CSV table of N, CA, C and O in Angstrom, one decimal:
chain,number,residue,atom,x,y,z
X,1,MET,N,-47.4,-13.7,-7.4
X,1,MET,CA,-46.7,-12.6,-6.7
X,1,MET,C,-47.7,-11.4,-6.7
X,1,MET,O,-48.2,-11.1,-7.7
X,2,SER,N,-47.8,-10.8,-5.5
X,2,SER,CA,-48.6,-9.6,-5.4
X,2,SER,C,-47.8,-8.4,-5.9
X,2,SER,O,-46.6,-8.5,-6.1
X,3,ASP,N,-48.5,-7.3,-6.1
X,3,ASP,CA,-47.8,-6.1,-6.5
X,3,ASP,C,-46.8,-5.6,-5.5
X,3,ASP,O,-45.7,-5.1,-5.8
X,4,ASP,N,-47.1,-5.8,-4.2
X,4,ASP,CA,-46.2,-5.4,-3.1
X,4,ASP,C,-44.9,-6.2,-3.2
X,4,ASP,O,-43.8,-5.7,-3.0
X,5,GLU,N,-45.0,-7.5,-3.4
X,5,GLU,CA,-43.9,-8.4,-3.5
X,5,GLU,C,-43.0,-8.0,-4.7
X,5,GLU,O,-41.8,-8.0,-4.7
X,6,LYS,N,-43.7,-7.7,-5.8
X,6,LYS,CA,-43.0,-7.3,-7.0
X,6,LYS,C,-42.2,-6.0,-6.8
X,6,LYS,O,-41.0,-5.8,-7.2
X,7,MET,N,-42.9,-5.1,-6.1
X,7,MET,CA,-42.2,-3.8,-5.8
X,7,MET,C,-41.0,-4.0,-4.9
X,7,MET,O,-39.9,-3.4,-5.1
X,8,GLU,N,-41.1,-4.8,-3.9
X,8,GLU,CA,-40.0,-5.1,-3.0
X,8,GLU,C,-38.9,-5.8,-3.8
X,8,GLU,O,-37.7,-5.5,-3.5
X,9,PHE,N,-39.2,-6.7,-4.7
X,9,PHE,CA,-38.2,-7.3,-5.5
X,9,PHE,C,-37.4,-6.3,-6.3
X,9,PHE,O,-36.2,-6.3,-6.3
X,10,TRP,N,-38.1,-5.4,-7.0
X,10,TRP,CA,-37.4,-4.4,-7.8
X,10,TRP,C,-36.6,-3.4,-7.0
X,10,TRP,O,-35.5,-3.0,-7.4
X,11,LYS,N,-37.1,-3.1,-5.8
X,11,LYS,CA,-36.3,-2.2,-4.9
X,11,LYS,C,-35.0,-2.9,-4.5
X,11,LYS,O,-34.0,-2.3,-4.5
X,12,ALA,N,-35.2,-4.2,-4.1
X,12,ALA,CA,-34.0,-5.0,-3.7
X,12,ALA,C,-33.0,-5.1,-4.9
X,12,ALA,O,-31.8,-5.0,-4.7
X,13,LEU,N,-33.5,-5.3,-6.0
X,13,LEU,CA,-32.7,-5.4,-7.2
X,13,LEU,C,-31.9,-4.1,-7.5
X,13,LEU,O,-30.7,-4.1,-7.8
X,14,GLY,N,-32.6,-3.0,-7.3
X,14,GLY,CA,-32.0,-1.7,-7.4
X,14,GLY,C,-30.9,-1.4,-6.4
X,14,GLY,O,-29.8,-0.9,-6.7
X,15,ARG,N,-31.2,-1.9,-5.2
X,15,ARG,CA,-30.1,-1.7,-4.1
X,15,ARG,C,-28.9,-2.6,-4.5
X,15,ARG,O,-27.8,-2.2,-4.3
X,16,LEU,N,-29.1,-3.8,-5.0
X,16,LEU,CA,-28.0,-4.7,-5.4
X,16,LEU,C,-27.2,-4.0,-6.5
X,16,LEU,O,-26.0,-4.1,-6.5
X,17,TYR,N,-27.9,-3.4,-7.4
X,17,TYR,CA,-27.2,-2.8,-8.6
X,17,TYR,C,-26.4,-1.6,-8.0
X,17,TYR,O,-25.2,-1.4,-8.4
X,18,ASP,N,-27.0,-0.8,-7.2
X,18,ASP,CA,-26.2,0.3,-6.6
X,18,ASP,C,-25.0,-0.1,-5.8
X,18,ASP,O,-23.9,0.5,-5.9
X,19,SER,N,-25.2,-1.2,-5.1
X,19,SER,CA,-24.0,-1.7,-4.3
X,19,SER,C,-22.9,-2.3,-5.2
X,19,SER,O,-21.8,-2.1,-5.0
X,20,SER,N,-23.3,-2.9,-6.3
X,20,SER,CA,-22.4,-3.4,-7.3
X,20,SER,C,-21.6,-2.3,-7.9
X,20,SER,O,-20.4,-2.4,-8.1
X,21,LEU,N,-22.3,-1.2,-8.3
X,21,LEU,CA,-21.6,0.0,-8.8
X,21,LEU,C,-20.6,0.6,-7.8
X,21,LEU,O,-19.5,0.9,-8.2
X,22,ALA,N,-21.0,0.7,-6.6
X,22,ALA,CA,-20.1,1.2,-5.5
X,22,ALA,C,-18.9,0.3,-5.3
X,22,ALA,O,-17.8,0.8,-5.2
X,23,LEU,N,-19.1,-1.0,-5.4
X,23,LEU,CA,-18.0,-1.9,-5.3
X,23,LEU,C,-17.1,-1.8,-6.4
X,23,LEU,O,-15.8,-1.8,-6.2
X,24,GLN,N,-17.6,-1.6,-7.6
X,24,GLN,CA,-16.7,-1.4,-8.8
X,24,GLN,C,-15.9,-0.1,-8.7
X,24,GLN,O,-14.7,-0.2,-8.9
X,25,ARG,N,-16.5,0.9,-8.2
X,25,ARG,CA,-15.8,2.2,-8.1
X,25,ARG,C,-14.7,2.1,-7.0
X,25,ARG,O,-13.6,2.5,-7.2
X,26,ALA,N,-15.0,1.4,-5.9
X,26,ALA,CA,-14.0,1.2,-4.8
X,26,ALA,C,-12.9,0.4,-5.3
X,26,ALA,O,-11.7,0.6,-5.0
X,27,SER,N,-13.2,-0.7,-6.1
X,27,SER,CA,-12.1,-1.5,-6.6
X,27,SER,C,-11.2,-0.8,-7.6
X,27,SER,O,-10.0,-1.0,-7.5
X,28,GLU,N,-11.8,0.1,-8.4
X,28,GLU,CA,-11.0,0.8,-9.3
X,28,GLU,C,-10.1,1.8,-8.6
X,28,GLU,O,-8.9,2.0,-8.9
X,29,ALA,N,-10.6,2.4,-7.5
X,29,ALA,CA,-9.8,3.3,-6.7
X,29,ALA,C,-8.7,2.6,-6.0
X,29,ALA,O,-7.5,3.1,-6.0
X,30,LEU,N,-9.0,1.4,-5.5
X,30,LEU,CA,-7.9,0.6,-4.8
X,30,LEU,C,-6.8,0.2,-5.9
X,30,LEU,O,-5.7,0.2,-5.5
X,31,GLN,N,-7.3,-0.1,-7.1
X,31,GLN,CA,-6.3,-0.4,-8.1
X,31,GLN,C,-5.4,0.8,-8.4
X,31,GLN,O,-4.1,0.6,-8.5
X,32,ARG,N,-5.9,2.0,-8.5
X,32,ARG,CA,-5.1,3.1,-8.7
X,32,ARG,C,-4.1,3.4,-7.6
X,32,ARG,O,-2.9,3.7,-7.8
X,33,VAL,N,-4.6,3.2,-6.4
X,33,VAL,CA,-3.7,3.4,-5.2
X,33,VAL,C,-2.6,2.3,-5.2
X,33,VAL,O,-1.4,2.6,-5.0
X,34,SER,N,-2.9,1.1,-5.5
X,34,SER,CA,-1.9,0.0,-5.5
X,34,SER,C,-0.9,0.2,-6.6
X,34,SER,O,0.3,-0.1,-6.4
X,35,GLU,N,-1.3,0.7,-7.7
X,35,GLU,CA,-0.4,0.9,-8.8
X,35,GLU,C,0.6,2.0,-8.4
X,35,GLU,O,1.8,2.0,-8.7
X,36,GLY,N,0.1,3.0,-7.7
X,36,GLY,CA,1.0,4.1,-7.2
X,36,GLY,C,2.0,3.6,-6.2
X,36,GLY,O,3.2,3.9,-6.3
X,37,HIS,N,1.6,2.7,-5.3
X,37,HIS,CA,2.5,2.1,-4.4
X,37,HIS,C,3.5,1.2,-5.0
X,37,HIS,O,4.6,1.0,-4.6
X,38,GLU,N,3.0,0.5,-6.1
X,38,GLU,CA,3.9,-0.4,-6.8
X,38,GLU,C,5.1,0.3,-7.4
X,38,GLU,O,6.2,-0.1,-7.3
X,39,LYS,N,4.8,1.5,-7.9
X,39,LYS,CA,5.9,2.3,-8.5
X,39,LYS,C,6.9,2.7,-7.4
X,39,LYS,O,8.1,2.8,-7.6
X,40,ARG,N,6.3,3.0,-6.2
X,40,ARG,CA,7.2,3.4,-5.1
X,40,ARG,C,8.1,2.2,-4.7
X,40,ARG,O,9.2,2.4,-4.3
X,41,LEU,N,7.5,1.0,-4.7
X,41,LEU,CA,8.3,-0.2,-4.3
X,41,LEU,C,9.4,-0.4,-5.3
X,41,LEU,O,10.5,-0.8,-5.0
X,42,ASP,N,9.1,-0.2,-6.6
X,42,ASP,CA,10.1,-0.3,-7.6
X,42,ASP,C,11.3,0.6,-7.3
X,42,ASP,O,12.5,0.1,-7.4
X,43,ARG,N,11.1,1.8,-7.0
X,43,ARG,CA,12.1,2.7,-6.7
X,43,ARG,C,12.9,2.3,-5.4
X,43,ARG,O,14.1,2.4,-5.4
X,44,LEU,N,12.2,1.8,-4.4
X,44,LEU,CA,12.8,1.3,-3.2
X,44,LEU,C,13.7,0.1,-3.5
X,44,LEU,O,14.9,0.1,-3.0
X,45,GLU,N,13.3,-0.8,-4.4
X,45,GLU,CA,14.2,-1.9,-4.7
X,45,GLU,C,15.4,-1.5,-5.4
X,45,GLU,O,16.5,-2.0,-5.2
X,46,VAL,N,15.3,-0.5,-6.3
X,46,VAL,CA,16.5,0.1,-6.9
X,46,VAL,C,17.5,0.7,-5.9
X,46,VAL,O,18.7,0.4,-6.0
X,47,VAL,N,17.0,1.4,-5.0
X,47,VAL,CA,17.8,2.0,-4.0
X,47,VAL,C,18.5,1.0,-3.1
X,47,VAL,O,19.6,1.0,-2.8
X,48,GLN,N,17.7,0.0,-2.7
X,48,GLN,CA,18.3,-1.1,-1.9
X,48,GLN,C,19.4,-1.9,-2.7
X,48,GLN,O,20.4,-2.2,-2.1
X,49,GLN,N,19.1,-2.1,-4.0
X,49,GLN,CA,20.2,-2.8,-4.8
X,49,GLN,C,21.4,-1.9,-4.8
X,49,GLN,O,22.5,-2.4,-4.7
X,50,TRP,N,21.3,-0.6,-5.0
X,50,TRP,CA,22.4,0.3,-5.1
X,50,TRP,C,23.2,0.3,-3.8
X,50,TRP,O,24.4,0.2,-3.8
X,51,LEU,N,22.4,0.3,-2.7
X,51,LEU,CA,23.1,0.3,-1.4
X,51,LEU,C,23.8,-1.0,-1.1
X,51,LEU,O,24.9,-1.0,-0.6
X,52,ALA,N,23.2,-2.1,-1.5
X,52,ALA,CA,23.9,-3.4,-1.4
X,52,ALA,C,25.2,-3.4,-2.2
X,52,ALA,O,26.2,-3.9,-1.8
X,53,GLU,N,25.2,-2.9,-3.4
X,53,GLU,CA,26.4,-2.9,-4.3
X,53,GLU,C,27.4,-2.0,-3.6
X,53,GLU,O,28.6,-2.3,-3.6
X,54,LYS,N,27.1,-0.9,-3.1
X,54,LYS,CA,28.0,0.0,-2.4
X,54,LYS,C,28.6,-0.7,-1.2
X,54,LYS,O,29.8,-0.6,-1.0
X,55,GLU,N,27.8,-1.4,-0.5
X,55,GLU,CA,28.3,-2.1,0.7
X,55,GLU,C,29.3,-3.2,0.3
X,55,GLU,O,30.3,-3.4,0.9
X,56,ARG,N,29.0,-3.9,-0.7
X,56,ARG,CA,29.9,-5.0,-1.2
X,56,ARG,C,31.2,-4.4,-1.7
X,56,ARG,O,32.3,-4.9,-1.4
X,57,ALA,N,31.1,-3.2,-2.4
X,57,ALA,CA,32.3,-2.6,-2.9
X,57,ALA,C,33.1,-2.1,-1.7
X,57,ALA,O,34.4,-2.2,-1.7
X,58,ARG,N,32.5,-1.6,-0.7
X,58,ARG,CA,33.2,-1.1,0.5
X,58,ARG,C,33.9,-2.3,1.2
X,58,ARG,O,35.1,-2.2,1.6
X,59,GLU,N,33.2,-3.4,1.3
X,59,GLU,CA,33.8,-4.5,2.0
X,59,GLU,C,34.9,-5.1,1.2
X,59,GLU,O,35.9,-5.5,1.8
X,60,THR,N,34.8,-5.2,-0.1
X,60,THR,CA,35.9,-5.7,-0.9
X,60,THR,C,37.1,-4.8,-0.9
X,60,THR,O,38.2,-5.2,-1.0
X,61,GLY,N,36.8,-3.5,-0.8
X,61,GLY,CA,37.9,-2.5,-0.8
X,61,GLY,C,38.6,-2.6,0.5
X,61,GLY,O,39.9,-2.4,0.5
X,62,GLU,N,38.0,-2.8,1.6
X,62,GLU,CA,38.6,-3.0,2.9
X,62,GLU,C,39.5,-4.2,3.0
X,62,GLU,O,40.5,-4.3,3.6
X,63,GLN,N,39.0,-5.3,2.4
X,63,GLN,CA,39.7,-6.6,2.4
X,63,GLN,C,40.9,-6.6,1.5
X,63,GLN,O,41.9,-7.3,1.8
X,64,ALA,N,41.0,-5.7,0.5
X,64,ALA,CA,42.1,-5.7,-0.4
X,64,ALA,C,43.4,-5.1,0.2
X,64,ALA,O,43.5,-4.6,1.2
């Protein structure tokens, strides 16, 4: 391998490393966003369950 080829190899390796770090940071950011949305979905499910219970109670109250 010539010195130029070695230099190109190390530059490419450096670019790969930088890309890997950027991918890791982006993945961590996406994880934080998804965890935030997961909490919102949990609240939505609780509200939906409450509404369904109210609807059932209303329907059973009307039928009685």
